[in-house]
């Protein structure tokens, strides 16, 4: 069952926040969610190193921008996966705080550099 078909049968309030973590079928889920993605403001998708670019590419083509990278996972000291947080360009356009480089004057005191 595609996500589009499931949503059609089980309507829920829009816009959607979609978390995709199905251990390998993430791109299939996204391909079956074209109508759903049109009503989605944010997608969080699990992305192991070897498929990170592929998963992000599908979301970029669907009209989403990478907004954050969270849940960095390491195994025996090796970086293995993250969650990519992507926001719809349409949703982002209405929220100036999601694009401060376009809407705010630069201030050094607002700059943060995260180091570990």
Backbone as XML, in Angstrom:
<?xml version="1.0"?>
<chain id="A" units="angstrom">
  <residue number="1" name="UNK">
    <atom name="N" x="0.861" y="-1.181" z="0.000"/>
    <atom name="CA" x="0.000" y="0.000" z="0.000"/>
    <atom name="C" x="0.902" y="1.237" z="0.000"/>
  </residue>
  <residue number="2" name="UNK">
    <atom name="N" x="0.669" y="2.120" z="-0.931"/>
    <atom name="CA" x="1.457" y="3.351" z="-0.962"/>
    <atom name="C" x="0.973" y="4.299" z="0.129"/>
  </residue>
  <residue number="3" name="UNK">
    <atom name="N" x="1.822" y="5.219" z="0.497"/>
    <atom name="CA" x="1.440" y="6.216" z="1.496"/>
    <atom name="C" x="0.293" y="7.076" z="0.964"/>
  </residue>
  <residue number="4" name="UNK">
    <atom name="N" x="0.329" y="7.421" z="-0.322"/>
    <atom name="CA" x="-0.773" y="8.188" z="-0.906"/>
    <atom name="C" x="-2.102" y="7.457" z="-0.752"/>
  </residue>
  <residue number="5" name="UNK">
    <atom name="N" x="-2.122" y="6.161" z="-1.032"/>
    <atom name="CA" x="-3.355" y="5.384" z="-0.900"/>
    <atom name="C" x="-3.795" y="5.282" z="0.552"/>
  </residue>
  <residue number="6" name="UNK">
    <atom name="N" x="-2.837" y="5.100" z="1.454"/>
    <atom name="CA" x="-3.183" y="4.977" z="2.878"/>
    <atom name="C" x="-3.790" y="6.283" z="3.395"/>
  </residue>
  <residue number="7" name="UNK">
    <atom name="N" x="-3.163" y="7.408" z="3.033"/>
    <atom name="CA" x="-3.677" y="8.710" z="3.475"/>
    <atom name="C" x="-5.070" y="8.956" z="2.897"/>
  </residue>
  <residue number="8" name="UNK">
    <atom name="N" x="-5.300" y="8.550" z="1.648"/>
    <atom name="CA" x="-6.617" y="8.720" z="1.031"/>
    <atom name="C" x="-7.692" y="7.968" z="1.811"/>
  </residue>
  <residue number="9" name="UNK">
    <atom name="N" x="-7.342" y="6.820" z="2.357"/>
    <atom name="CA" x="-8.298" y="6.017" z="3.122"/>
    <atom name="C" x="-8.383" y="6.417" z="4.590"/>
  </residue>
  <residue number="10" name="UNK">
    <atom name="N" x="-7.336" y="7.082" z="5.108"/>
    <atom name="CA" x="-7.278" y="7.477" z="6.518"/>
    <atom name="C" x="-6.884" y="8.952" z="6.603"/>
  </residue>
  <residue number="11" name="UNK">
    <atom name="N" x="-7.742" y="9.864" z="6.199"/>
    <atom name="CA" x="-7.361" y="11.279" z="6.167"/>
    <atom name="C" x="-6.979" y="11.795" z="7.558"/>
  </residue>
  <residue number="12" name="UNK">
    <atom name="N" x="-5.929" y="12.589" z="7.567"/>
    <atom name="CA" x="-5.475" y="13.253" z="8.790"/>
    <atom name="C" x="-5.229" y="14.728" z="8.466"/>
  </residue>
  <residue number="13" name="UNK">
    <atom name="N" x="-5.145" y="15.549" z="9.516"/>
    <atom name="CA" x="-4.971" y="16.992" z="9.336"/>
    <atom name="C" x="-3.659" y="17.314" z="8.623"/>
  </residue>
  <residue number="14" name="UNK">
    <atom name="N" x="-3.706" y="18.333" z="7.782"/>
    <atom name="CA" x="-2.540" y="18.818" z="7.046"/>
    <atom name="C" x="-2.071" y="20.119" z="7.683"/>
  </residue>
  <residue number="15" name="UNK">
    <atom name="N" x="-0.847" y="20.511" z="7.514"/>
    <atom name="CA" x="0.234" y="19.854" z="6.783"/>
    <atom name="C" x="0.807" y="18.701" z="7.596"/>
  </residue>
  <residue number="16" name="UNK">
    <atom name="N" x="1.476" y="17.807" z="6.902"/>
    <atom name="CA" x="2.030" y="16.617" z="7.528"/>
    <atom name="C" x="3.481" y="16.827" z="7.931"/>
  </residue>
  <residue number="17" name="UNK">
    <atom name="N" x="3.852" y="16.160" z="9.003"/>
    <atom name="CA" x="5.247" y="15.939" z="9.369"/>
    <atom name="C" x="5.458" y="14.450" z="9.135"/>
  </residue>
  <residue number="18" name="UNK">
    <atom name="N" x="6.338" y="14.125" z="8.209"/>
    <atom name="CA" x="6.532" y="12.735" z="7.812"/>
    <atom name="C" x="7.889" y="12.244" z="8.289"/>
  </residue>
  <residue number="19" name="UNK">
    <atom name="N" x="7.896" y="11.182" z="9.091"/>
    <atom name="CA" x="9.134" y="10.531" z="9.539"/>
    <atom name="C" x="9.223" y="9.198" z="8.817"/>
  </residue>
  <residue number="20" name="UNK">
    <atom name="N" x="10.285" y="9.021" z="8.041"/>
    <atom name="CA" x="10.437" y="7.805" z="7.253"/>
    <atom name="C" x="11.652" y="7.036" z="7.765"/>
  </residue>
  <residue number="21" name="UNK">
    <atom name="N" x="11.395" y="5.889" z="8.351"/>
    <atom name="CA" x="12.446" y="5.014" z="8.877"/>
    <atom name="C" x="11.935" y="3.583" z="8.746"/>
  </residue>
  <residue number="22" name="UNK">
    <atom name="N" x="12.178" y="2.994" z="7.583"/>
    <atom name="CA" x="11.656" y="1.655" z="7.307"/>
    <atom name="C" x="12.766" y="0.670" z="6.945"/>
  </residue>
  <residue number="23" name="UNK">
    <atom name="N" x="13.974" y="1.001" z="7.353"/>
    <atom name="CA" x="15.115" y="0.088" z="7.203"/>
    <atom name="C" x="15.337" y="-0.401" z="5.776"/>
  </residue>
  <residue number="24" name="UNK">
    <atom name="N" x="15.451" y="0.549" z="4.867"/>
    <atom name="CA" x="15.819" y="0.200" z="3.498"/>
    <atom name="C" x="14.801" y="0.535" z="2.440"/>
  </residue>
  <residue number="25" name="UNK">
    <atom name="N" x="13.558" y="0.774" z="2.803"/>
    <atom name="CA" x="12.523" y="1.064" z="1.815"/>
    <atom name="C" x="12.140" y="2.527" z="1.737"/>
  </residue>
  <residue number="26" name="UNK">
    <atom name="N" x="12.990" y="3.403" z="2.248"/>
    <atom name="CA" x="12.637" y="4.817" z="2.327"/>
    <atom name="C" x="12.326" y="5.447" z="0.970"/>
  </residue>
  <residue number="27" name="UNK">
    <atom name="N" x="13.123" y="5.149" z="-0.043"/>
    <atom name="CA" x="12.877" y="5.747" z="-1.359"/>
    <atom name="C" x="11.566" y="5.222" z="-1.947"/>
  </residue>
  <residue number="28" name="UNK">
    <atom name="N" x="11.262" y="3.963" z="-1.730"/>
    <atom name="CA" x="9.979" y="3.418" z="-2.187"/>
    <atom name="C" x="8.817" y="4.139" z="-1.517"/>
  </residue>
  <residue number="29" name="UNK">
    <atom name="N" x="8.951" y="4.401" z="-0.209"/>
    <atom name="CA" x="7.905" y="5.132" z="0.507"/>
    <atom name="C" x="7.727" y="6.518" z="-0.116"/>
  </residue>
  <residue number="30" name="UNK">
    <atom name="N" x="8.825" y="7.215" z="-0.370"/>
    <atom name="CA" x="8.733" y="8.560" z="-0.949"/>
    <atom name="C" x="8.128" y="8.529" z="-2.348"/>
  </residue>
  <residue number="31" name="UNK">
    <atom name="N" x="8.486" y="7.539" z="-3.136"/>
    <atom name="CA" x="7.928" y="7.437" z="-4.497"/>
    <atom name="C" x="6.431" y="7.150" z="-4.479"/>
  </residue>
  <residue number="32" name="UNK">
    <atom name="N" x="5.954" y="6.532" z="-3.426"/>
    <atom name="CA" x="4.518" y="6.269" z="-3.284"/>
    <atom name="C" x="3.807" y="7.350" z="-2.497"/>
  </residue>
  <residue number="33" name="UNK">
    <atom name="N" x="4.438" y="8.505" z="-2.372"/>
    <atom name="CA" x="3.866" y="9.574" z="-1.552"/>
    <atom name="C" x="3.866" y="10.918" z="-2.272"/>
  </residue>
  <residue number="34" name="UNK">
    <atom name="N" x="3.748" y="10.924" z="-3.583"/>
    <atom name="CA" x="3.840" y="12.199" z="-4.305"/>
    <atom name="C" x="2.728" y="13.167" z="-3.909"/>
  </residue>
  <residue number="35" name="UNK">
    <atom name="N" x="1.498" y="12.689" z="-3.780"/>
    <atom name="CA" x="0.395" y="13.567" z="-3.338"/>
    <atom name="C" x="0.568" y="13.957" z="-1.877"/>
  </residue>
  <residue number="36" name="UNK">
    <atom name="N" x="1.008" y="13.021" z="-1.070"/>
    <atom name="CA" x="1.210" y="13.290" z="0.354"/>
    <atom name="C" x="2.306" y="14.331" z="0.554"/>
  </residue>
  <residue number="37" name="UNK">
    <atom name="N" x="3.394" y="14.212" z="-0.196"/>
    <atom name="CA" x="4.493" y="15.166" z="-0.057"/>
    <atom name="C" x="4.059" y="16.586" z="-0.418"/>
  </residue>
  <residue number="38" name="UNK">
    <atom name="N" x="3.111" y="16.733" z="-1.317"/>
    <atom name="CA" x="2.612" y="18.068" z="-1.669"/>
    <atom name="C" x="1.942" y="18.750" z="-0.481"/>
  </residue>
  <residue number="39" name="UNK">
    <atom name="N" x="1.466" y="17.958" z="0.479"/>
    <atom name="CA" x="0.814" y="18.488" z="1.680"/>
    <atom name="C" x="1.679" y="18.325" z="2.928"/>
  </residue>
  <residue number="40" name="UNK">
    <atom name="N" x="2.963" y="18.098" z="2.733"/>
    <atom name="CA" x="3.886" y="17.852" z="3.846"/>
    <atom name="C" x="4.794" y="19.060" z="4.032"/>
  </residue>
  <residue number="41" name="UNK">
    <atom name="N" x="4.930" y="19.519" z="5.272"/>
    <atom name="CA" x="5.812" y="20.655" z="5.557"/>
    <atom name="C" x="7.223" y="20.195" z="5.876"/>
  </residue>
  <residue number="42" name="UNK">
    <atom name="N" x="7.359" y="19.015" z="6.490"/>
    <atom name="CA" x="8.670" y="18.558" z="6.946"/>
    <atom name="C" x="8.770" y="17.047" z="6.821"/>
  </residue>
  <residue number="43" name="UNK">
    <atom name="N" x="9.927" y="16.585" z="6.313"/>
    <atom name="CA" x="10.222" y="15.154" z="6.238"/>
    <atom name="C" x="11.506" y="14.902" z="7.012"/>
  </residue>
  <residue number="44" name="UNK">
    <atom name="N" x="11.465" y="13.925" z="7.893"/>
    <atom name="CA" x="12.657" y="13.452" z="8.592"/>
    <atom name="C" x="12.896" y="12.040" z="8.080"/>
  </residue>
  <residue number="45" name="UNK">
    <atom name="N" x="14.082" y="11.815" z="7.510"/>
    <atom name="CA" x="14.347" y="10.519" z="6.896"/>
    <atom name="C" x="15.689" y="9.977" z="7.370"/>
  </residue>
  <residue number="46" name="UNK">
    <atom name="N" x="15.683" y="8.721" z="7.779"/>
    <atom name="CA" x="16.920" y="8.055" z="8.178"/>
    <atom name="C" x="17.801" y="7.863" z="6.951"/>
  </residue>
  <residue number="47" name="UNK">
    <atom name="N" x="19.093" y="8.140" z="7.088"/>
    <atom name="CA" x="19.982" y="8.077" z="5.933"/>
    <atom name="C" x="21.351" y="7.529" z="6.320"/>
  </residue>
  <residue number="48" name="UNK">
    <atom name="N" x="21.561" y="6.224" z="6.126"/>
    <atom name="CA" x="22.899" y="5.673" z="6.295"/>
    <atom name="C" x="23.850" y="6.282" z="5.262"/>
  </residue>
  <residue number="49" name="UNK">
    <atom name="N" x="25.131" y="6.227" z="5.541"/>
    <atom name="CA" x="26.140" y="6.860" z="4.687"/>
    <atom name="C" x="26.002" y="6.476" z="3.217"/>
  </residue>
  <residue number="50" name="UNK">
    <atom name="N" x="25.803" y="5.215" z="2.906"/>
    <atom name="CA" x="25.840" y="4.751" z="1.522"/>
    <atom name="C" x="24.621" y="5.141" z="0.689"/>
  </residue>
  <residue number="51" name="UNK">
    <atom name="N" x="23.554" y="5.668" z="1.317"/>
    <atom name="CA" x="22.364" y="6.080" z="0.562"/>
    <atom name="C" x="21.934" y="7.514" z="0.865"/>
  </residue>
  <residue number="52" name="UNK">
    <atom name="N" x="22.747" y="8.230" z="1.587"/>
    <atom name="CA" x="22.385" y="9.590" z="2.006"/>
    <atom name="C" x="22.074" y="10.488" z="0.811"/>
  </residue>
  <residue number="53" name="UNK">
    <atom name="N" x="22.914" y="10.484" z="-0.190"/>
    <atom name="CA" x="22.734" y="11.352" z="-1.353"/>
    <atom name="C" x="21.481" y="10.956" z="-2.127"/>
  </residue>
  <residue number="54" name="UNK">
    <atom name="N" x="21.238" y="9.663" z="-2.275"/>
    <atom name="CA" x="20.051" y="9.200" z="-3.007"/>
    <atom name="C" x="18.769" y="9.666" z="-2.333"/>
  </residue>
  <residue number="55" name="UNK">
    <atom name="N" x="18.686" y="9.504" z="-1.033"/>
    <atom name="CA" x="17.470" y="9.890" z="-0.304"/>
    <atom name="C" x="17.267" y="11.396" z="-0.329"/>
  </residue>
  <residue number="56" name="UNK">
    <atom name="N" x="18.342" y="12.124" z="-0.146"/>
    <atom name="CA" x="18.233" y="13.580" z="-0.204"/>
    <atom name="C" x="17.832" y="14.022" z="-1.609"/>
  </residue>
  <residue number="57" name="UNK">
    <atom name="N" x="18.369" y="13.386" z="-2.630"/>
    <atom name="CA" x="18.035" y="13.740" z="-4.011"/>
    <atom name="C" x="16.551" y="13.608" z="-4.311"/>
  </residue>
  <residue number="58" name="UNK">
    <atom name="N" x="15.934" y="12.545" z="-3.823"/>
    <atom name="CA" x="14.499" y="12.353" z="-4.036"/>
    <atom name="C" x="13.721" y="13.487" z="-3.380"/>
  </residue>
  <residue number="59" name="UNK">
    <atom name="N" x="14.129" y="13.881" z="-2.183"/>
    <atom name="CA" x="13.433" y="14.967" z="-1.490"/>
    <atom name="C" x="13.664" y="16.315" z="-2.162"/>
  </residue>
  <residue number="60" name="UNK">
    <atom name="N" x="14.862" y="16.560" z="-2.650"/>
    <atom name="CA" x="15.128" y="17.808" z="-3.362"/>
    <atom name="C" x="14.240" y="17.903" z="-4.598"/>
  </residue>
  <residue number="61" name="UNK">
    <atom name="N" x="14.116" y="16.814" z="-5.333"/>
    <atom name="CA" x="13.264" y="16.797" z="-6.527"/>
    <atom name="C" x="11.788" y="16.980" z="-6.187"/>
  </residue>
  <residue number="62" name="UNK">
    <atom name="N" x="11.401" y="16.607" z="-4.973"/>
    <atom name="CA" x="10.008" y="16.739" z="-4.542"/>
    <atom name="C" x="9.710" y="18.117" z="-3.958"/>
  </residue>
  <residue number="63" name="UNK">
    <atom name="N" x="10.694" y="19.022" z="-3.955"/>
    <atom name="CA" x="10.448" y="20.385" z="-3.494"/>
    <atom name="C" x="10.817" y="20.657" z="-2.054"/>
  </residue>
  <residue number="64" name="UNK">
    <atom name="N" x="11.775" y="19.902" z="-1.532"/>
    <atom name="CA" x="12.215" y="20.084" z="-0.155"/>
    <atom name="C" x="13.657" y="20.566" z="-0.114"/>
  </residue>
  <residue number="65" name="UNK">
    <atom name="N" x="13.992" y="21.279" z="0.957"/>
    <atom name="CA" x="15.349" y="21.750" z="1.189"/>
    <atom name="C" x="15.887" y="21.086" z="2.453"/>
  </residue>
  <residue number="66" name="UNK">
    <atom name="N" x="17.152" y="20.747" z="2.436"/>
    <atom name="CA" x="17.782" y="20.222" z="3.654"/>
    <atom name="C" x="17.844" y="21.343" z="4.674"/>
  </residue>
  <residue number="67" name="UNK">
    <atom name="N" x="17.294" y="21.107" z="5.851"/>
    <atom name="CA" x="17.260" y="22.131" z="6.884"/>
    <atom name="C" x="18.204" y="21.791" z="8.042"/>
  </residue>
  <residue number="68" name="UNK">
    <atom name="N" x="18.322" y="20.491" z="8.371"/>
    <atom name="CA" x="19.187" y="20.106" z="9.482"/>
    <atom name="C" x="19.594" y="18.641" z="9.318"/>
  </residue>
  <residue number="69" name="UNK">
    <atom name="N" x="20.649" y="18.283" z="10.014"/>
    <atom name="CA" x="21.126" y="16.907" z="10.092"/>
    <atom name="C" x="21.205" y="16.570" z="11.574"/>
  </residue>
  <residue number="70" name="UNK">
    <atom name="N" x="20.445" y="15.559" z="11.994"/>
    <atom name="CA" x="20.349" y="15.231" z="13.412"/>
    <atom name="C" x="20.587" y="13.748" z="13.631"/>
  </residue>
  <residue number="71" name="UNK">
    <atom name="N" x="20.673" y="13.364" z="14.881"/>
    <atom name="CA" x="20.836" y="11.976" z="15.294"/>
    <atom name="C" x="22.032" y="11.315" z="14.604"/>
  </residue>
  <residue number="72" name="UNK">
    <atom name="N" x="23.191" y="11.976" z="14.704"/>
    <atom name="CA" x="24.420" y="11.418" z="14.144"/>
    <atom name="C" x="24.761" y="10.137" z="14.889"/>
  </residue>
  <residue number="73" name="UNK">
    <atom name="N" x="24.930" y="9.052" z="14.151"/>
    <atom name="CA" x="25.201" y="7.738" z="14.745"/>
    <atom name="C" x="26.583" y="7.247" z="14.332"/>
  </residue>
  <residue number="74" name="UNK">
    <atom name="N" x="27.281" y="6.710" z="15.299"/>
    <atom name="CA" x="28.624" y="6.172" z="15.072"/>
    <atom name="C" x="28.649" y="4.723" z="15.538"/>
  </residue>
  <residue number="75" name="UNK">
    <atom name="N" x="29.458" y="3.910" z="14.868"/>
    <atom name="CA" x="29.629" y="2.517" z="15.245"/>
    <atom name="C" x="31.125" y="2.227" z="15.222"/>
  </residue>
  <residue number="76" name="UNK">
    <atom name="N" x="31.672" y="1.872" z="16.373"/>
    <atom name="CA" x="33.110" y="1.648" z="16.521"/>
    <atom name="C" x="33.906" y="2.842" z="15.988"/>
  </residue>
  <residue number="77" name="UNK">
    <atom name="N" x="33.441" y="4.054" z="16.317"/>
    <atom name="CA" x="34.152" y="5.262" z="15.933"/>
    <atom name="C" x="33.946" y="5.708" z="14.500"/>
  </residue>
  <residue number="78" name="UNK">
    <atom name="N" x="33.085" y="5.015" z="13.752"/>
    <atom name="CA" x="32.823" y="5.373" z="12.358"/>
    <atom name="C" x="31.423" y="5.949" z="12.219"/>
  </residue>
  <residue number="79" name="UNK">
    <atom name="N" x="31.329" y="7.060" z="11.512"/>
    <atom name="CA" x="30.040" y="7.690" z="11.263"/>
    <atom name="C" x="29.247" y="6.814" z="10.293"/>
  </residue>
  <residue number="80" name="UNK">
    <atom name="N" x="28.059" y="6.360" z="10.709"/>
    <atom name="CA" x="27.319" y="5.410" z="9.892"/>
    <atom name="C" x="25.971" y="5.919" z="9.383"/>
  </residue>
  <residue number="81" name="UNK">
    <atom name="N" x="25.294" y="6.787" z="10.118"/>
    <atom name="CA" x="24.009" y="7.278" z="9.631"/>
    <atom name="C" x="23.573" y="8.527" z="10.365"/>
  </residue>
  <residue number="82" name="UNK">
    <atom name="N" x="22.608" y="9.211" z="9.753"/>
    <atom name="CA" x="22.010" y="10.426" z="10.316"/>
    <atom name="C" x="20.524" y="10.419" z="9.981"/>
  </residue>
  <residue number="83" name="UNK">
    <atom name="N" x="19.811" y="11.353" z="10.555"/>
    <atom name="CA" x="18.469" y="11.690" z="10.103"/>
    <atom name="C" x="18.572" y="13.032" z="9.393"/>
  </residue>
  <residue number="84" name="UNK">
    <atom name="N" x="18.034" y="13.095" z="8.182"/>
    <atom name="CA" x="17.988" y="14.333" z="7.417"/>
    <atom name="C" x="16.636" y="14.986" z="7.660"/>
  </residue>
  <residue number="85" name="UNK">
    <atom name="N" x="16.650" y="16.259" z="8.031"/>
    <atom name="CA" x="15.423" y="17.014" z="8.255"/>
    <atom name="C" x="15.264" y="17.956" z="7.069"/>
  </residue>
  <residue number="86" name="UNK">
    <atom name="N" x="14.218" y="17.729" z="6.290"/>
    <atom name="CA" x="13.988" y="18.512" z="5.075"/>
    <atom name="C" x="12.660" y="19.247" z="5.196"/>
  </residue>
  <residue number="87" name="UNK">
    <atom name="N" x="12.676" y="20.515" z="4.792"/>
    <atom name="CA" x="11.491" y="21.365" z="4.886"/>
    <atom name="C" x="11.049" y="21.745" z="3.483"/>
  </residue>
  <residue number="88" name="UNK">
    <atom name="N" x="9.763" y="21.717" z="3.252"/>
    <atom name="CA" x="9.192" y="22.101" z="1.975"/>
    <atom name="C" x="9.539" y="23.562" z="1.671"/>
  </residue>
  <residue number="89" name="UNK">
    <atom name="N" x="9.950" y="23.815" z="0.427"/>
    <atom name="CA" x="10.239" y="25.202" z="0.029"/>
    <atom name="C" x="9.018" y="26.082" z="0.222"/>
  </residue>
  <residue number="90" name="UNK">
    <atom name="N" x="7.827" y="25.577" z="-0.094"/>
    <atom name="CA" x="6.603" y="26.367" z="0.057"/>
    <atom name="C" x="6.360" y="26.717" z="1.522"/>
  </residue>
  <residue number="91" name="UNK">
    <atom name="N" x="6.551" y="25.770" z="2.406"/>
    <atom name="CA" x="6.369" y="26.004" z="3.844"/>
    <atom name="C" x="7.420" y="26.986" z="4.354"/>
  </residue>
  <residue number="92" name="UNK">
    <atom name="N" x="8.663" y="26.775" z="3.945"/>
    <atom name="CA" x="9.778" y="27.614" z="4.385"/>
    <atom name="C" x="9.602" y="29.063" z="3.943"/>
  </residue>
  <residue number="93" name="UNK">
    <atom name="N" x="9.011" y="29.271" z="2.771"/>
    <atom name="CA" x="8.837" y="30.623" z="2.242"/>
    <atom name="C" x="7.997" y="31.498" z="3.162"/>
  </residue>
  <residue number="94" name="UNK">
    <atom name="N" x="7.098" y="30.887" z="3.931"/>
    <atom name="CA" x="6.215" y="31.640" z="4.828"/>
    <atom name="C" x="6.777" y="31.800" z="6.234"/>
  </residue>
  <residue number="95" name="UNK">
    <atom name="N" x="7.967" y="31.257" z="6.482"/>
    <atom name="CA" x="8.561" y="31.326" z="7.821"/>
    <atom name="C" x="9.957" y="31.935" z="7.755"/>
  </residue>
  <residue number="96" name="UNK">
    <atom name="N" x="10.063" y="33.237" z="7.943"/>
    <atom name="CA" x="11.359" y="33.902" z="7.823"/>
    <atom name="C" x="12.423" y="33.351" z="8.770"/>
  </residue>
  <residue number="97" name="UNK">
    <atom name="N" x="12.021" y="32.816" z="9.902"/>
    <atom name="CA" x="13.011" y="32.297" z="10.854"/>
    <atom name="C" x="13.696" y="31.030" z="10.344"/>
  </residue>
  <residue number="98" name="UNK">
    <atom name="N" x="13.141" y="30.375" z="9.319"/>
    <atom name="CA" x="13.782" y="29.191" z="8.743"/>
    <atom name="C" x="14.811" y="29.566" z="7.672"/>
  </residue>
  <residue number="99" name="UNK">
    <atom name="N" x="14.943" y="30.832" z="7.370"/>
    <atom name="CA" x="15.917" y="31.291" z="6.374"/>
    <atom name="C" x="16.528" y="32.629" z="6.789"/>
  </residue>
  <residue number="100" name="UNK">
    <atom name="N" x="17.185" y="32.631" z="7.970"/>
    <atom name="CA" x="17.707" y="33.891" z="8.519"/>
    <atom name="C" x="18.746" y="34.564" z="7.630"/>
  </residue>
  <residue number="101" name="UNK">
    <atom name="N" x="19.478" y="33.798" z="6.807"/>
    <atom name="CA" x="20.474" y="34.401" z="5.915"/>
    <atom name="C" x="19.814" y="35.285" z="4.869"/>
  </residue>
  <residue number="102" name="UNK">
    <atom name="N" x="18.505" y="35.111" z="4.668"/>
    <atom name="CA" x="17.762" y="35.942" z="3.719"/>
    <atom name="C" x="16.968" y="37.034" z="4.411"/>
  </residue>
  <residue number="103" name="UNK">
    <atom name="N" x="16.631" y="36.856" z="5.674"/>
    <atom name="CA" x="15.649" y="37.738" z="6.319"/>
    <atom name="C" x="16.195" y="38.530" z="7.507"/>
  </residue>
  <residue number="104" name="UNK">
    <atom name="N" x="17.395" y="38.255" z="7.924"/>
    <atom name="CA" x="17.943" y="38.938" z="9.097"/>
    <atom name="C" x="19.310" y="39.532" z="8.765"/>
  </residue>
  <residue number="105" name="UNK">
    <atom name="N" x="19.628" y="40.597" z="9.449"/>
    <atom name="CA" x="20.950" y="41.189" z="9.299"/>
    <atom name="C" x="21.962" y="40.297" z="10.021"/>
  </residue>
  <residue number="106" name="UNK">
    <atom name="N" x="23.132" y="40.103" z="9.384"/>
    <atom name="CA" x="24.139" y="39.234" z="9.994"/>
    <atom name="C" x="24.670" y="39.844" z="11.284"/>
  </residue>
  <residue number="107" name="UNK">
    <atom name="N" x="24.773" y="38.993" z="12.313"/>
    <atom name="CA" x="25.357" y="39.384" z="13.603"/>
    <atom name="C" x="26.259" y="38.243" z="14.067"/>
  </residue>
  <residue number="108" name="UNK">
    <atom name="N" x="27.487" y="38.557" z="14.403"/>
    <atom name="CA" x="28.419" y="37.530" z="14.870"/>
    <atom name="C" x="27.928" y="36.855" z="16.142"/>
  </residue>
  <residue number="109" name="UNK">
    <atom name="N" x="27.234" y="37.579" z="17.012"/>
    <atom name="CA" x="26.768" y="36.976" z="18.271"/>
    <atom name="C" x="25.667" y="35.934" z="18.040"/>
  </residue>
  <residue number="110" name="UNK">
    <atom name="N" x="25.091" y="35.893" z="16.850"/>
    <atom name="CA" x="24.084" y="34.879" z="16.528"/>
    <atom name="C" x="24.693" y="33.646" z="15.871"/>
  </residue>
  <residue number="111" name="UNK">
    <atom name="N" x="25.957" y="33.721" z="15.509"/>
    <atom name="CA" x="26.673" y="32.615" z="14.838"/>
    <atom name="C" x="27.052" y="31.551" z="15.866"/>
  </residue>
  <residue number="112" name="UNK">
    <atom name="N" x="26.820" y="30.291" z="15.542"/>
    <atom name="CA" x="27.212" y="29.184" z="16.426"/>
    <atom name="C" x="28.024" y="28.194" z="15.638"/>
  </residue>
  <residue number="113" name="UNK">
    <atom name="N" x="29.091" y="27.719" z="16.253"/>
    <atom name="CA" x="29.913" y="26.685" z="15.662"/>
    <atom name="C" x="29.932" y="25.510" z="16.639"/>
  </residue>
  <residue number="114" name="UNK">
    <atom name="N" x="29.344" y="24.395" z="16.232"/>
    <atom name="CA" x="29.268" y="23.229" z="17.101"/>
    <atom name="C" x="30.480" y="22.347" z="16.859"/>
  </residue>
  <residue number="115" name="UNK">
    <atom name="N" x="31.238" y="22.107" z="17.881"/>
    <atom name="CA" x="32.403" y="21.231" z="17.782"/>
    <atom name="C" x="32.322" y="20.201" z="18.892"/>
  </residue>
  <residue number="116" name="UNK">
    <atom name="N" x="32.921" y="19.052" z="18.637"/>
    <atom name="CA" x="32.796" y="17.977" z="19.626"/>
    <atom name="C" x="34.067" y="17.623" z="20.293"/>
  </residue>
</chain>
